[in-house]
Short mmCIF file of C-alpha atoms in Angstrom, two decimals:
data_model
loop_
_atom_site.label_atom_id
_atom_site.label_comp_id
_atom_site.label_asym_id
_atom_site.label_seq_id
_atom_site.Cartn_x
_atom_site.Cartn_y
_atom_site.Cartn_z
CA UNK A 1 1.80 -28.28 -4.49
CA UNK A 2 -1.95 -28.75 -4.12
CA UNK A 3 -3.50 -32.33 -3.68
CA UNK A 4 -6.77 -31.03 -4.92
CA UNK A 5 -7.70 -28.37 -6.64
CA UNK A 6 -11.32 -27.06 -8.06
CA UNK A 7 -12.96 -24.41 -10.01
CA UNK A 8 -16.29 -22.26 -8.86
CA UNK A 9 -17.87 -19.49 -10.17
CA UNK A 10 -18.90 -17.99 -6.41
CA UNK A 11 -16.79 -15.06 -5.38
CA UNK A 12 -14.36 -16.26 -2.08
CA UNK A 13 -11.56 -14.91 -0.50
CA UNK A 14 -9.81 -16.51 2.42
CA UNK A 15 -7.63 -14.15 4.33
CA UNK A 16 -5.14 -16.13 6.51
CA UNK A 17 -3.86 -14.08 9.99
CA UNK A 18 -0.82 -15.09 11.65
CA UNK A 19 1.48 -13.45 14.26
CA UNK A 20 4.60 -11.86 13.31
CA UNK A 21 2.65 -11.28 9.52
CA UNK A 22 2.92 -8.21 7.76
CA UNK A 23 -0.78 -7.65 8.11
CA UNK A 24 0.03 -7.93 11.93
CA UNK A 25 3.00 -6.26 12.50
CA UNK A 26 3.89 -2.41 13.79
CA UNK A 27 4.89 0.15 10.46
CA UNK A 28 7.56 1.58 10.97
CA UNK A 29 9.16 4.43 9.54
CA UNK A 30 11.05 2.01 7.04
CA UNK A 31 8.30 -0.27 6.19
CA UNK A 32 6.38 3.43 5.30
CA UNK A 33 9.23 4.51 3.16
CA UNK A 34 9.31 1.25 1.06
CA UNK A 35 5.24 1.58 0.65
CA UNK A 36 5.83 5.25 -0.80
CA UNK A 37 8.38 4.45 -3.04
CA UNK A 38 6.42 1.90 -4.05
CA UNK A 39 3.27 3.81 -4.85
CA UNK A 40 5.82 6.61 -6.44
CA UNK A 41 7.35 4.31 -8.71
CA UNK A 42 3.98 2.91 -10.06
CA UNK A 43 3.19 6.61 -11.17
CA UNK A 44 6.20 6.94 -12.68
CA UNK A 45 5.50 3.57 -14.46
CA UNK A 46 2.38 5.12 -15.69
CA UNK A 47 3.33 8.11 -17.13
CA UNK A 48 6.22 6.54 -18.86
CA UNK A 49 3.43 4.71 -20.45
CA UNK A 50 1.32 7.22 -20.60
CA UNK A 51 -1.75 6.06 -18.52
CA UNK A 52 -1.69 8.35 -16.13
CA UNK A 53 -4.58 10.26 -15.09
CA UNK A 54 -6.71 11.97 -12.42
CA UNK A 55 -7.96 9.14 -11.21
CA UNK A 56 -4.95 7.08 -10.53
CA UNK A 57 -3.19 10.17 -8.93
CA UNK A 58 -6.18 10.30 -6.57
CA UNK A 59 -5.83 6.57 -6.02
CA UNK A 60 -2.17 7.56 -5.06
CA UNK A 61 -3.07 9.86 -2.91
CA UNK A 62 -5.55 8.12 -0.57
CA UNK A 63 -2.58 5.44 -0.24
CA UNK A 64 -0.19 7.45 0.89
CA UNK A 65 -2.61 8.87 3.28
CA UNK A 66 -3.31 5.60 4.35
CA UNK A 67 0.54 5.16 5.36
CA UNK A 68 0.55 8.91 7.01
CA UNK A 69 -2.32 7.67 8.92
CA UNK A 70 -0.68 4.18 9.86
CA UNK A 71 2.54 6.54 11.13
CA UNK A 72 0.19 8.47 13.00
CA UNK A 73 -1.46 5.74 14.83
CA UNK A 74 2.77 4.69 15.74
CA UNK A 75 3.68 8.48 16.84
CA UNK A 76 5.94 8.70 14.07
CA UNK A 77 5.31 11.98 12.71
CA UNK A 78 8.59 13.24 13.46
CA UNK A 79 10.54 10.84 10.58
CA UNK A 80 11.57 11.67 7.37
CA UNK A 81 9.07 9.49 5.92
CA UNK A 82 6.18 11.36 7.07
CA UNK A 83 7.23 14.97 6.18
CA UNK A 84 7.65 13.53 2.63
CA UNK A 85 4.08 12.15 2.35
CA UNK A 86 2.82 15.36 3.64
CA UNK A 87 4.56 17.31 1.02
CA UNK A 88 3.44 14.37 -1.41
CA UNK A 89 -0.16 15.26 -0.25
CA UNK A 90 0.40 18.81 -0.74
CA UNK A 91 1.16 18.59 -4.50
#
């Protein structure tokens, strides 16, 4: 839907804020559950394909800590969410 469009070989990125965006918002506990599904289902994906390897699993595991931290910083260590990332990390 672009009037004009052009091509350029320098590296940009243009990150666009907004209130009420997903960037913006609050996790919550079911926001965190979607986001480790998520990241569980891609290893899965993986090993059915057989790509799977200590460097993706380590990948996995700094995004799920990433969520654990995120329901930390909302004093939601007490849902289910979080006690299954924890025993996530522990494996």
């Amino acid at each position: 839907m672009a009037h004009r469009i052009w091509y350029t070989q320098e590296a940009n990125y243009c990150w666009r804020i907004r209130k009420g965006s997903v960037t913006q918002t609050a996790t919550t506990s079911k926001t965190a559950m979607d986001a480790l599904r998520a990241e569980m289902q891609y290893l899965v994906d993986l090993a059915m394909l057989g790509k799977l390897d200590q460097h993706l699993i380590d990948v996995f595991k700094e995004n799920i800590a990433s969520i654990k931290s995120q329901l930390n910083d909302q004093s939601l260590q007490t849902t289910d969410v979080y006690q299954r990332i924890c025993q996530q990390l522990v494996l």
